PDB file of C-alpha atoms in Angstrom:
ATOM      1  CA  MET A   1     -24.229   2.453 -13.128  1.00  0.00           C
ATOM      2  CA  ASN A   2     -21.797   0.490 -15.298  1.00  0.00           C
ATOM      3  CA  ALA A   3     -19.941  -2.180 -13.282  1.00  0.00           C
ATOM      4  CA  THR A   4     -16.528  -0.855 -14.351  1.00  0.00           C
ATOM      5  CA  LEU A   5     -17.385   2.727 -13.372  1.00  0.00           C
ATOM      6  CA  LEU A   6     -18.727   1.521 -10.031  1.00  0.00           C
ATOM      7  CA  ALA A   7     -15.494  -0.387  -9.405  1.00  0.00           C
ATOM      8  CA  VAL A   8     -13.468   2.745 -10.200  1.00  0.00           C
ATOM      9  CA  ALA A   9     -15.618   4.968  -7.937  1.00  0.00           C
ATOM     10  CA  LEU A  10     -15.359   2.562  -5.003  1.00  0.00           C
ATOM     11  CA  SER A  11     -11.605   2.293  -5.532  1.00  0.00           C
ATOM     12  CA  LEU A  12     -11.188   6.084  -5.435  1.00  0.00           C
ATOM     13  CA  VAL A  13     -12.923   6.406  -2.057  1.00  0.00           C
ATOM     14  CA  SER A  14     -10.997   3.397  -0.782  1.00  0.00           C
ATOM     15  CA  ALA A  15      -7.692   5.036  -1.767  1.00  0.00           C
ATOM     16  CA  GLY A  16      -8.624   8.148   0.223  1.00  0.00           C
ATOM     17  CA  ALA A  17      -9.296   6.085   3.351  1.00  0.00           C
ATOM     18  CA  TYR A  18      -6.044   4.181   2.952  1.00  0.00           C
ATOM     19  CA  ALA A  19      -4.112   7.458   2.549  1.00  0.00           C
ATOM     20  CA  ALA A  20      -5.479   8.855   5.803  1.00  0.00           C
ATOM     21  CA  ALA A  21      -4.646   5.553   7.520  1.00  0.00           C
ATOM     22  CA  ALA A  22      -1.081   5.630   6.183  1.00  0.00           C
ATOM     23  CA  VAL A  23      -0.486   9.124   7.570  1.00  0.00           C
ATOM     24  CA  ALA A  24      -1.970   8.110  10.936  1.00  0.00           C
ATOM     25  CA  GLN A  25       0.303   5.056  11.032  1.00  0.00           C
ATOM     26  CA  SER A  26       3.343   7.154  10.170  1.00  0.00           C
ATOM     27  CA  ARG A  27       2.641   9.614  12.985  1.00  0.00           C
ATOM     28  CA  LEU A  28       2.148   6.749  15.432  1.00  0.00           C
ATOM     29  CA  ALA A  29       5.369   5.075  14.299  1.00  0.00           C
ATOM     30  CA  GLY A  30       7.226   8.377  14.757  1.00  0.00           C
ATOM     31  CA  ARG A  31       6.067   8.604  18.380  1.00  0.00           C
ATOM     32  CA  THR A  32       6.798   4.950  19.165  1.00  0.00           C
ATOM     33  CA  GLU A  33      10.150   3.813  20.538  1.00  0.00           C
ATOM     34  CA  PRO A  34      11.788   0.836  18.771  1.00  0.00           C
ATOM     35  CA  GLY A  35      10.922  -2.445  20.457  1.00  0.00           C
ATOM     36  CA  THR A  36       7.476  -1.331  21.622  1.00  0.00           C
ATOM     37  CA  GLY A  37       5.321  -4.423  22.099  1.00  0.00           C
ATOM     38  CA  VAL A  38       2.186  -5.168  20.124  1.00  0.00           C
ATOM     39  CA  LEU A  39       0.009  -5.208  23.267  1.00  0.00           C
ATOM     40  CA  ARG A  40       1.128  -1.697  24.180  1.00  0.00           C
ATOM     41  CA  MET A  41       0.413  -0.556  20.625  1.00  0.00           C
ATOM     42  CA  LEU A  42      -3.103  -1.984  20.835  1.00  0.00           C
ATOM     43  CA  GLY A  43      -3.796   0.209  23.851  1.00  0.00           C
ATOM     44  CA  ARG A  44      -3.369   3.453  21.879  1.00  0.00           C
ATOM     45  CA  GLY A  45      -6.301   5.278  20.335  1.00  0.00           C
ATOM     46  CA  ALA A  46      -4.180   6.390  17.364  1.00  0.00           C
ATOM     47  CA  TRP A  47      -3.576   2.765  16.463  1.00  0.00           C
ATOM     48  CA  TRP A  48      -7.292   2.004  16.434  1.00  0.00           C
ATOM     49  CA  SER A  49      -7.961   5.121  14.352  1.00  0.00           C
ATOM     50  CA  ALA A  50      -5.543   3.792  11.746  1.00  0.00           C
ATOM     51  CA  VAL A  51      -7.174   0.365  11.982  1.00  0.00           C
ATOM     52  CA  GLY A  52     -10.626   1.916  11.468  1.00  0.00           C
ATOM     53  CA  LEU A  53      -9.496   3.858   8.403  1.00  0.00           C
ATOM     54  CA  ASN A  54      -7.825   0.769   6.987  1.00  0.00           C
ATOM     55  CA  ALA A  55     -10.978  -1.247   7.648  1.00  0.00           C
ATOM     56  CA  ALA A  56     -13.116   1.313   5.794  1.00  0.00           C
ATOM     57  CA  GLY A  57     -10.685   1.288   2.888  1.00  0.00           C
ATOM     58  CA  ALA A  58     -10.671  -2.501   2.894  1.00  0.00           C
ATOM     59  CA  LEU A  59     -14.459  -2.789   2.829  1.00  0.00           C
ATOM     60  CA  LEU A  60     -14.677  -0.372  -0.093  1.00  0.00           C
ATOM     61  CA  HIS A  61     -11.895  -2.265  -1.811  1.00  0.00           C
ATOM     62  CA  VAL A  62     -13.712  -5.582  -1.364  1.00  0.00           C
ATOM     63  CA  ALA A  63     -16.827  -4.048  -2.908  1.00  0.00           C
ATOM     64  CA  ALA A  64     -14.766  -2.796  -5.862  1.00  0.00           C
ATOM     65  CA  LEU A  65     -13.306  -6.269  -6.385  1.00  0.00           C
ATOM     66  CA  ASN A  66     -16.831  -7.583  -6.864  1.00  0.00           C
ATOM     67  CA  TYR A  67     -17.323  -5.325  -9.893  1.00  0.00           C
ATOM     68  CA  GLY A  68     -13.885  -5.111 -11.505  1.00  0.00           C
ATOM     69  CA  PRO A  69     -10.893  -7.407 -12.183  1.00  0.00           C
ATOM     70  CA  LEU A  70      -7.673  -7.267 -10.189  1.00  0.00           C
ATOM     71  CA  THR A  71      -5.781  -5.686 -13.096  1.00  0.00           C
ATOM     72  CA  LEU A  72      -8.240  -2.758 -13.008  1.00  0.00           C
ATOM     73  CA  VAL A  73      -8.937  -2.293  -9.290  1.00  0.00           C
ATOM     74  CA  GLN A  74      -5.474  -2.783  -7.795  1.00  0.00           C
ATOM     75  CA  PRO A  75      -3.548  -0.081  -9.748  1.00  0.00           C
ATOM     76  CA  LEU A  76      -6.084   2.516  -8.591  1.00  0.00           C
ATOM     77  CA  GLY A  77      -4.524   2.159  -5.164  1.00  0.00           C
ATOM     78  CA  ALA A  78      -1.777   4.453  -6.525  1.00  0.00           C
ATOM     79  CA  LEU A  79      -4.129   7.327  -5.780  1.00  0.00           C
ATOM     80  CA  THR A  80      -3.231   6.739  -2.133  1.00  0.00           C
ATOM     81  CA  LEU A  81       0.010   8.593  -2.905  1.00  0.00           C
ATOM     82  CA  VAL A  82      -1.808  11.590  -4.357  1.00  0.00           C
ATOM     83  CA  VAL A  83      -3.609  12.142  -1.069  1.00  0.00           C
ATOM     84  CA  ALA A  84      -1.046  10.867   1.434  1.00  0.00           C
ATOM     85  CA  VAL A  85       2.040  12.843   0.343  1.00  0.00           C
ATOM     86  CA  PRO A  86       0.522  16.354   0.652  1.00  0.00           C
ATOM     87  CA  LEU A  87      -1.610  15.300   3.639  1.00  0.00           C
ATOM     88  CA  GLY A  88       1.425  14.014   5.512  1.00  0.00           C
ATOM     89  CA  ALA A  89       3.508  17.066   4.596  1.00  0.00           C
ATOM     90  CA  ARG A  90       0.788  19.369   5.888  1.00  0.00           C
ATOM     91  CA  ALA A  91       0.608  17.440   9.146  1.00  0.00           C
ATOM     92  CA  ALA A  92       4.383  17.846   9.494  1.00  0.00           C
ATOM     93  CA  GLY A  93       4.167  21.621   8.925  1.00  0.00           C
ATOM     94  CA  ARG A  94       6.080  21.804   5.649  1.00  0.00           C
ATOM     95  CA  ARG A  95       5.521  21.977   1.906  1.00  0.00           C
ATOM     96  CA  VAL A  96       5.895  19.068  -0.492  1.00  0.00           C
ATOM     97  CA  GLY A  97       9.237  19.350  -2.297  1.00  0.00           C
ATOM     98  CA  ARG A  98       9.709  19.360  -6.062  1.00  0.00           C
ATOM     99  CA  THR A  99      11.406  15.963  -5.994  1.00  0.00           C
ATOM    100  CA  GLU A 100       8.488  14.450  -4.092  1.00  0.00           C
ATOM    101  CA  TRP A 101       6.028  15.896  -6.600  1.00  0.00           C
ATOM    102  CA  ARG A 102       8.080  14.511  -9.496  1.00  0.00           C
ATOM    103  CA  GLY A 103       8.367  11.116  -7.845  1.00  0.00           C
ATOM    104  CA  THR A 104       4.651  10.995  -7.100  1.00  0.00           C
ATOM    105  CA  ALA A 105       3.758  12.121 -10.630  1.00  0.00           C
ATOM    106  CA  LEU A 106       6.001   9.523 -12.260  1.00  0.00           C
ATOM    107  CA  THR A 107       4.656   6.778 -10.013  1.00  0.00           C
ATOM    108  CA  LEU A 108       1.080   7.712 -10.843  1.00  0.00           C
ATOM    109  CA  LEU A 109       1.794   8.044 -14.555  1.00  0.00           C
ATOM    110  CA  GLY A 110       3.469   4.649 -14.581  1.00  0.00           C
ATOM    111  CA  LEU A 111       0.653   2.932 -12.742  1.00  0.00           C
ATOM    112  CA  GLY A 112      -1.840   4.827 -14.917  1.00  0.00           C
ATOM    113  CA  ALA A 113      -0.199   3.292 -17.988  1.00  0.00           C
ATOM    114  CA  LEU A 114      -0.577  -0.123 -16.379  1.00  0.00           C
ATOM    115  CA  LEU A 115      -4.223   0.683 -15.710  1.00  0.00           C
ATOM    116  CA  LEU A 116      -4.847   1.353 -19.412  1.00  0.00           C
ATOM    117  CA  THR A 117      -3.718  -2.172 -20.256  1.00  0.00           C
ATOM    118  CA  ALA A 118      -6.085  -3.823 -17.772  1.00  0.00           C
ATOM    119  CA  GLY A 119      -9.189  -5.696 -18.822  1.00  0.00           C
ATOM    120  CA  GLY A 120     -12.541  -4.247 -17.827  1.00  0.00           C
ATOM    121  CA  SER A 121     -14.801  -7.281 -17.525  1.00  0.00           C
ATOM    122  CA  ALA A 122     -16.289  -8.294 -14.189  1.00  0.00           C
ATOM    123  CA  PRO A 123     -14.497 -11.183 -12.430  1.00  0.00           C
ATOM    124  CA  HIS A 124     -15.956 -14.652 -12.749  1.00  0.00           C
ATOM    125  CA  GLU A 125     -13.156 -17.167 -12.013  1.00  0.00           C
ATOM    126  CA  THR A 126     -11.958 -18.198  -8.544  1.00  0.00           C
ATOM    127  CA  LEU A 127      -8.921 -19.961  -7.073  1.00  0.00           C
ATOM    128  CA  THR A 128      -9.145 -23.664  -6.331  1.00  0.00           C
ATOM    129  CA  LEU A 129      -8.067 -24.930  -2.906  1.00  0.00           C
ATOM    130  CA  PRO A 130      -4.637 -26.173  -4.152  1.00  0.00           C
ATOM    131  CA  GLU A 131      -4.074 -22.844  -5.930  1.00  0.00           C
ATOM    132  CA  ALA A 132      -4.984 -20.857  -2.820  1.00  0.00           C
ATOM    133  CA  LEU A 133      -2.677 -22.955  -0.631  1.00  0.00           C
ATOM    134  CA  GLY A 134       0.139 -22.641  -3.177  1.00  0.00           C
ATOM    135  CA  VAL A 135      -0.267 -18.862  -3.350  1.00  0.00           C
ATOM    136  CA  GLY A 136      -0.288 -18.666   0.458  1.00  0.00           C
ATOM    137  CA  ALA A 137       2.870 -20.760   0.829  1.00  0.00           C
ATOM    138  CA  ALA A 138       4.745 -18.807  -1.850  1.00  0.00           C
ATOM    139  CA  THR A 139       3.732 -15.493  -0.264  1.00  0.00           C
ATOM    140  CA  MET A 140       4.923 -16.541   3.186  1.00  0.00           C
ATOM    141  CA  ALA A 141       8.277 -17.625   1.739  1.00  0.00           C
ATOM    142  CA  VAL A 142       8.757 -14.273  -0.032  1.00  0.00           C
ATOM    143  CA  VAL A 143       7.752 -12.268   3.053  1.00  0.00           C
ATOM    144  CA  ALA A 144      10.113 -14.301   5.249  1.00  0.00           C
ATOM    145  CA  GLY A 145      12.968 -13.495   2.873  1.00  0.00           C
ATOM    146  CA  LEU A 146      12.163  -9.770   2.769  1.00  0.00           C
ATOM    147  CA  SER A 147      11.787  -9.544   6.551  1.00  0.00           C
ATOM    148  CA  ARG A 148      15.280 -10.810   7.363  1.00  0.00           C
ATOM    149  CA  PRO A 149      17.702  -8.304   8.950  1.00  0.00           C
ATOM    150  CA  GLY A 150      19.739  -6.329   6.435  1.00  0.00           C
ATOM    151  CA  ALA A 151      20.050  -3.078   4.536  1.00  0.00           C
ATOM    152  CA  ARG A 152      17.040  -0.851   3.718  1.00  0.00           C
ATOM    153  CA  PRO A 153      14.608  -2.559   6.119  1.00  0.00           C
ATOM    154  CA  GLY A 154      11.936   0.082   5.506  1.00  0.00           C
ATOM    155  CA  LEU A 155      11.748  -0.556   1.762  1.00  0.00           C
ATOM    156  CA  ARG A 156      11.941  -4.337   2.178  1.00  0.00           C
ATOM    157  CA  HIS A 157       9.157  -4.339   4.760  1.00  0.00           C
ATOM    158  CA  ALA A 158       7.171  -2.049   2.456  1.00  0.00           C
ATOM    159  CA  ALA A 159       7.606  -4.502  -0.426  1.00  0.00           C
ATOM    160  CA  ALA A 160       6.532  -7.366   1.840  1.00  0.00           C
ATOM    161  CA  SER A 161       3.502  -5.358   2.951  1.00  0.00           C
ATOM    162  CA  GLY A 162       2.502  -4.553  -0.632  1.00  0.00           C
ATOM    163  CA  ILE A 163       2.877  -8.160  -1.763  1.00  0.00           C
ATOM    164  CA  THR A 164       0.944  -9.467   1.236  1.00  0.00           C
ATOM    165  CA  SER A 165      -1.877  -6.970   0.715  1.00  0.00           C
ATOM    166  CA  GLY A 166      -2.018  -7.717  -3.013  1.00  0.00           C
ATOM    167  CA  VAL A 167      -2.304 -11.446  -2.342  1.00  0.00           C
ATOM    168  CA  ALA A 168      -5.003 -10.764   0.252  1.00  0.00           C
ATOM    169  CA  SER A 169      -6.952  -8.835  -2.399  1.00  0.00           C
ATOM    170  CA  ALA A 170      -6.652 -11.678  -4.886  1.00  0.00           C
ATOM    171  CA  LEU A 171      -7.888 -14.158  -2.301  1.00  0.00           C
ATOM    172  CA  THR A 172     -10.664 -11.755  -1.293  1.00  0.00           C
ATOM    173  CA  GLN A 173     -11.886 -11.654  -4.869  1.00  0.00           C
ATOM    174  CA  THR A 174     -12.283 -15.437  -4.770  1.00  0.00           C
ATOM    175  CA  LEU A 175     -14.496 -15.034  -1.697  1.00  0.00           C
ATOM    176  CA  THR A 176     -16.613 -12.229  -3.155  1.00  0.00           C
ATOM    177  CA  VAL A 177     -17.161 -13.997  -6.479  1.00  0.00           C
ATOM    178  CA  ALA A 178     -18.013 -17.275  -4.746  1.00  0.00           C
ATOM    179  CA  VAL A 179     -20.460 -15.595  -2.359  1.00  0.00           C
ATOM    180  CA  THR A 180     -22.265 -13.614  -5.068  1.00  0.00           C
ATOM    181  CA  ASP A 181     -22.277 -16.460  -7.605  1.00  0.00           C
ATOM    182  CA  HIS A 182     -24.007 -19.405  -5.960  1.00  0.00           C
ATOM    183  CA  SER A 183     -23.322 -21.627  -8.935  1.00  0.00           C
ATOM    184  CA  GLY A 184     -19.686 -21.756  -7.823  1.00  0.00           C
ATOM    185  CA  GLY A 185     -20.504 -24.218  -5.034  1.00  0.00           C
ATOM    186  CA  PRO A 186     -21.651 -24.162  -1.396  1.00  0.00           C
ATOM    187  CA  LEU A 187     -20.844 -21.089   0.650  1.00  0.00           C
ATOM    188  CA  LEU A 188     -19.560 -23.134   3.600  1.00  0.00           C
ATOM    189  CA  SER A 189     -16.786 -25.275   2.134  1.00  0.00           C
ATOM    190  CA  TRP A 190     -13.225 -26.127   3.098  1.00  0.00           C
ATOM    191  CA  ARG A 191     -11.984 -24.085   0.180  1.00  0.00           C
ATOM    192  CA  LEU A 192     -13.731 -20.869   1.189  1.00  0.00           C
ATOM    193  CA  LEU A 193     -12.961 -21.322   4.891  1.00  0.00           C
ATOM    194  CA  THR A 194      -9.288 -21.795   4.058  1.00  0.00           C
ATOM    195  CA  VAL A 195      -9.273 -18.757   1.782  1.00  0.00           C
ATOM    196  CA  ALA A 196     -10.991 -16.685   4.477  1.00  0.00           C
ATOM    197  CA  LEU A 197      -8.313 -17.634   7.016  1.00  0.00           C
ATOM    198  CA  LEU A 198      -5.566 -16.746   4.541  1.00  0.00           C
ATOM    199  CA  VAL A 199      -7.203 -13.383   3.827  1.00  0.00           C
ATOM    200  CA  SER A 200      -7.348 -12.563   7.543  1.00  0.00           C
ATOM    201  CA  ALA A 201      -3.734 -13.562   8.116  1.00  0.00           C
ATOM    202  CA  PHE A 202      -2.360 -11.664   5.105  1.00  0.00           C
ATOM    203  CA  ALA A 203      -4.461  -8.562   5.748  1.00  0.00           C
ATOM    204  CA  MET A 204      -3.216  -8.261   9.336  1.00  0.00           C
ATOM    205  CA  GLY A 205       0.307  -9.153   8.262  1.00  0.00           C
ATOM    206  CA  GLY A 206       0.278  -6.400   5.641  1.00  0.00           C
ATOM    207  CA  LEU A 207      -0.904  -3.885   8.237  1.00  0.00           C
ATOM    208  CA  LEU A 208       1.852  -4.783  10.722  1.00  0.00           C
ATOM    209  CA  LEU A 209       4.529  -4.825   8.002  1.00  0.00           C
ATOM    210  CA  SER A 210       3.486  -1.375   6.789  1.00  0.00           C
ATOM    211  CA  GLN A 211       3.619  -0.059  10.367  1.00  0.00           C
ATOM    212  CA  THR A 212       7.245  -1.208  10.550  1.00  0.00           C
ATOM    213  CA  ALA A 213       8.051   0.185   7.092  1.00  0.00           C
ATOM    214  CA  TYR A 214       6.739   3.678   7.934  1.00  0.00           C
ATOM    215  CA  ARG A 215       9.116   4.104  10.897  1.00  0.00           C
ATOM    216  CA  GLY A 216      11.681   5.804   8.630  1.00  0.00           C
ATOM    217  CA  GLY A 217       9.204   8.074   6.822  1.00  0.00           C
ATOM    218  CA  LEU A 218       6.168   7.753   4.572  1.00  0.00           C
ATOM    219  CA  GLY A 219       7.115   8.748   1.012  1.00  0.00           C
ATOM    220  CA  ALA A 220       9.296   5.947  -0.363  1.00  0.00           C
ATOM    221  CA  PRO A 221       7.794   3.059   1.678  1.00  0.00           C
ATOM    222  CA  LEU A 222       4.263   4.081   0.704  1.00  0.00           C
ATOM    223  CA  ALA A 223       5.321   4.235  -2.949  1.00  0.00           C
ATOM    224  CA  VAL A 224       6.822   0.740  -2.719  1.00  0.00           C
ATOM    225  CA  VAL A 225       3.662  -0.588  -1.055  1.00  0.00           C
ATOM    226  CA  THR A 226       1.558   1.048  -3.756  1.00  0.00           C
ATOM    227  CA  LEU A 227       3.689  -0.471  -6.516  1.00  0.00           C
ATOM    228  CA  ALA A 228       4.132  -3.970  -5.082  1.00  0.00           C
ATOM    229  CA  ASN A 229       0.438  -4.381  -4.284  1.00  0.00           C
ATOM    230  CA  PRO A 230      -0.970  -4.241  -7.838  1.00  0.00           C
ATOM    231  CA  VAL A 231       1.986  -6.180  -9.253  1.00  0.00           C
ATOM    232  CA  ALA A 232       1.359  -9.095  -6.867  1.00  0.00           C
ATOM    233  CA  ALA A 233      -2.407  -9.051  -7.407  1.00  0.00           C
ATOM    234  CA  ALA A 234      -2.120  -8.710 -11.186  1.00  0.00           C
ATOM    235  CA  ALA A 235       0.342 -11.621 -11.327  1.00  0.00           C
ATOM    236  CA  ILE A 236      -2.233 -13.866  -9.644  1.00  0.00           C
ATOM    237  CA  GLY A 237      -5.029 -12.523 -11.839  1.00  0.00           C
ATOM    238  CA  LEU A 238      -3.099 -13.101 -15.063  1.00  0.00           C
ATOM    239  CA  ALA A 239      -1.635 -16.475 -14.072  1.00  0.00           C
ATOM    240  CA  LEU A 240      -4.551 -18.114 -12.246  1.00  0.00           C
ATOM    241  CA  LEU A 241      -7.783 -16.171 -12.772  1.00  0.00           C
ATOM    242  CA  GLY A 242      -7.879 -15.881 -16.547  1.00  0.00           C
ATOM    243  CA  GLU A 243      -7.425 -12.091 -16.705  1.00  0.00           C
ATOM    244  CA  ARG A 244      -5.771 -10.667 -19.826  1.00  0.00           C
ATOM    245  CA  LEU A 245      -4.121  -7.422 -20.909  1.00  0.00           C
ATOM    246  CA  GLN A 246      -5.956  -5.351 -23.510  1.00  0.00           C
ATOM    247  CA  GLY A 247      -4.343  -4.434 -26.818  1.00  0.00           C
ATOM    248  CA  GLY A 248      -1.988  -7.340 -27.461  1.00  0.00           C
ATOM    249  CA  PRO A 249       1.708  -6.489 -28.025  1.00  0.00           C
ATOM    250  CA  VAL A 250       1.013  -2.740 -27.747  1.00  0.00           C
ATOM    251  CA  SER A 251      -0.315  -3.185 -24.225  1.00  0.00           C
ATOM    252  CA  LEU A 252       2.810  -5.115 -23.282  1.00  0.00           C
ATOM    253  CA  VAL A 253       5.024  -2.218 -24.403  1.00  0.00           C
ATOM    254  CA  LEU A 254       2.791   0.243 -22.526  1.00  0.00           C
ATOM    255  CA  ALA A 255       2.971  -1.936 -19.394  1.00  0.00           C
ATOM    256  CA  LEU A 256       6.770  -2.015 -19.562  1.00  0.00           C
ATOM    257  CA  LEU A 257       6.947   1.767 -19.981  1.00  0.00           C
ATOM    258  CA  GLY A 258       4.560   2.228 -17.076  1.00  0.00           C
ATOM    259  CA  THR A 259       6.653  -0.053 -14.876  1.00  0.00           C
ATOM    260  CA  THR A 260       9.799   1.912 -15.752  1.00  0.00           C
ATOM    261  CA  ALA A 261       8.148   5.230 -14.885  1.00  0.00           C
ATOM    262  CA  ALA A 262       6.807   3.872 -11.602  1.00  0.00           C
ATOM    263  CA  VAL A 263      10.206   2.529 -10.563  1.00  0.00           C
ATOM    264  CA  ARG A 264      11.775   5.912 -11.371  1.00  0.00           C
ATOM    265  CA  GLY A 265       9.146   7.594  -9.219  1.00  0.00           C
ATOM    266  CA  VAL A 266       9.969   5.296  -6.295  1.00  0.00           C
ATOM    267  CA  THR A 267      13.676   6.147  -6.703  1.00  0.00           C
ATOM    268  CA  LEU A 268      12.988   9.895  -6.581  1.00  0.00           C
ATOM    269  CA  LEU A 269      10.871   9.527  -3.456  1.00  0.00           C
ATOM    270  CA  SER A 270      13.650   7.498  -1.810  1.00  0.00           C
ATOM    271  CA  ARG A 271      16.189  10.240  -2.549  1.00  0.00           C
ATOM    272  CA  ALA A 272      13.846  12.902  -1.189  1.00  0.00           C
ATOM    273  CA  GLN A 273      13.461  10.882   2.014  1.00  0.00           C
ATOM    274  CA  ALA A 274      17.236  10.575   2.479  1.00  0.00           C
ATOM    275  CA  ARG A 275      17.821  14.294   1.796  1.00  0.00           C
ATOM    276  CA  ASN A 276      15.190  15.467   4.294  1.00  0.00           C
ATOM    277  CA  ALA A 277      16.509  13.049   6.922  1.00  0.00           C
ATOM    278  CA  ASP A 278      20.040  14.545   6.604  1.00  0.00           C
ATOM    279  CA  PRO A 279      20.319  17.778   8.611  1.00  0.00           C
ATOM    280  CA  GLY A 280      23.304  18.842   6.520  1.00  0.00           C
ATOM    281  CA  GLU A 281      21.227  19.181   3.359  1.00  0.00           C
ATOM    282  CA  ALA A 282      19.345  22.338   2.523  1.00  0.00           C
ATOM    283  CA  PRO A 283      15.567  21.834   2.448  1.00  0.00           C
ATOM    284  CA  GLU A 284      13.682  22.040  -0.824  1.00  0.00           C
ATOM    285  CA  GLY A 285      11.451  25.064  -1.349  1.00  0.00           C
ATOM    286  CA  PRO A 286      10.342  27.552   1.329  1.00  0.00           C
ATOM    287  CA  ALA A 287      11.117  26.569   4.900  1.00  0.00           C
ATOM    288  CA  PRO A 288       8.223  25.557   7.155  1.00  0.00           C
ATOM    289  CA  VAL A 289       6.936  27.969   9.772  1.00  0.00           C
ATOM    290  CA  ASP A 290       8.311  25.816  12.567  1.00  0.00           C
ATOM    291  CA  PRO A 291      12.145  25.921  12.306  1.00  0.00           C
ATOM    292  CA  VAL A 292      12.519  22.365  13.657  1.00  0.00           C
ATOM    293  CA  PRO A 293      13.583  20.096  10.739  1.00  0.00           C
ATOM    294  CA  SER A 294      11.392  17.167   9.799  1.00  0.00           C
ATOM    295  CA  ARG A 295      11.637  13.985   7.771  1.00  0.00           C
ATOM    296  CA  VAL A 296      10.025  13.438   4.385  1.00  0.00           C
ATOM    297  CA  VAL A 297       6.485  13.355   5.683  1.00  0.00           C
ATOM    298  CA  ILE A 298       6.478  12.830   9.412  1.00  0.00           C
ATOM    299  CA  GLY A 299       9.717  12.259  11.262  1.00  0.00           C
ATOM    300  CA  SER A 300      10.183  10.043  14.279  1.00  0.00           C
ATOM    301  CA  PRO A 301      11.420  11.412  17.604  1.00  0.00           C
ATOM    302  CA  ARG A 302      14.921  10.345  18.617  1.00  0.00           C
ATOM    303  CA  PRO A 303      16.359   9.592  22.062  1.00  0.00           C
ATOM    304  CA  ALA A 304      17.898  12.639  23.744  1.00  0.00           C
ATOM    305  CA  ALA A 305      21.407  11.159  23.603  1.00  0.00           C
ATOM    306  CA  VAL A 306      21.416  11.063  19.802  1.00  0.00           C
ATOM    307  CA  PRO A 307      21.998  14.505  18.187  1.00  0.00           C
ATOM    308  CA  GLU A 308      19.564  14.059  15.328  1.00  0.00           C
ATOM    309  CA  PRO A 309      16.532  16.163  14.237  1.00  0.00           C
ATOM    310  CA  VAL A 310      13.274  15.633  16.062  1.00  0.00           C
ATOM    311  CA  ALA A 311       9.818  15.561  14.556  1.00  0.00           C
ATOM    312  CA  VAL A 312       7.739  18.690  14.083  1.00  0.00           C
ATOM    313  CA  ARG A 313       5.095  18.638  16.785  1.00  0.00           C
ATOM    314  CA  ALA A 314       1.971  19.121  14.736  1.00  0.00           C
ATOM    315  CA  GLY A 315      -1.511  17.732  15.008  1.00  0.00           C
ATOM    316  CA  GLY A 316      -3.090  15.689  12.259  1.00  0.00           C
ATOM    317  CA  VAL A 317      -3.859  12.255  11.226  1.00  0.00           C
ATOM    318  CA  PRO A 318      -1.125   2.234   5.131  1.00  0.00           C
ATOM    319  CA  HIS A 319      -2.598  -1.038   2.244  1.00  0.00           C
ATOM    320  CA  PRO A 320      -4.294  -3.071   0.491  1.00  0.00           C
TER     321      PRO A 320
END
């Protein structure tokens, strides 16, 4: 099989695993009281189910990175939205609204346009030790800024999660290329050990940040994660790994149009989340069988003293 097609196929299956993990994380976040400690979270089977799904998605993603460049593999993570939005809505006992469909479609179309501009050659360059350390330091500074208390914490934590996961993917590609291409130097070196530690830290950090982001619902935060991830990875690929856009100036225009469409999609998903969270707004489309109102995908239970909607009690199940 062609290396590019293999990278695409692995990315598709990886996106499905990540989507199921995102829905599982959202349901867990909805049942978890604010301030719950990490140790208590680790004792829940639902948490480990989400971790297992994320691990499967990550392994498939790592394999895809061995066959395709960051600018090709990372945007395919947008397919997580295609699966996660209807899957989460079904778990919550409701139908996906028109605004959510429009937001998802625009996000996918925008990222699809970005995908068309990506190069298709297999990766061959890796980050040097100073480059890896510089990328790690810059990422930690950005995440620290996004994690400060303030307005829209869900979207800011989602952006931090997407950036962290995208950087982890870029660093992972350095590991995979170095391991499969022995001419790049010894396998056990300070450079690769440092990169491996950074990958572990950023991968776990992205998982915890996404768990926090999904507390207010899945739609908009997942869209932000899906958008920020390929942008961060592609920036590293274009700036440090010698990757290039196809088509010259035309590809630049297409990339800008794709970015605009994706941002519009994120905005629509954010509005849908706010409308479904407000009990005074009429729901979109036919009402769910269970008359209890829900949030955009899976709502979070509230304390009894607060007169807000509670989650639909339904069975069912983040990234890079």
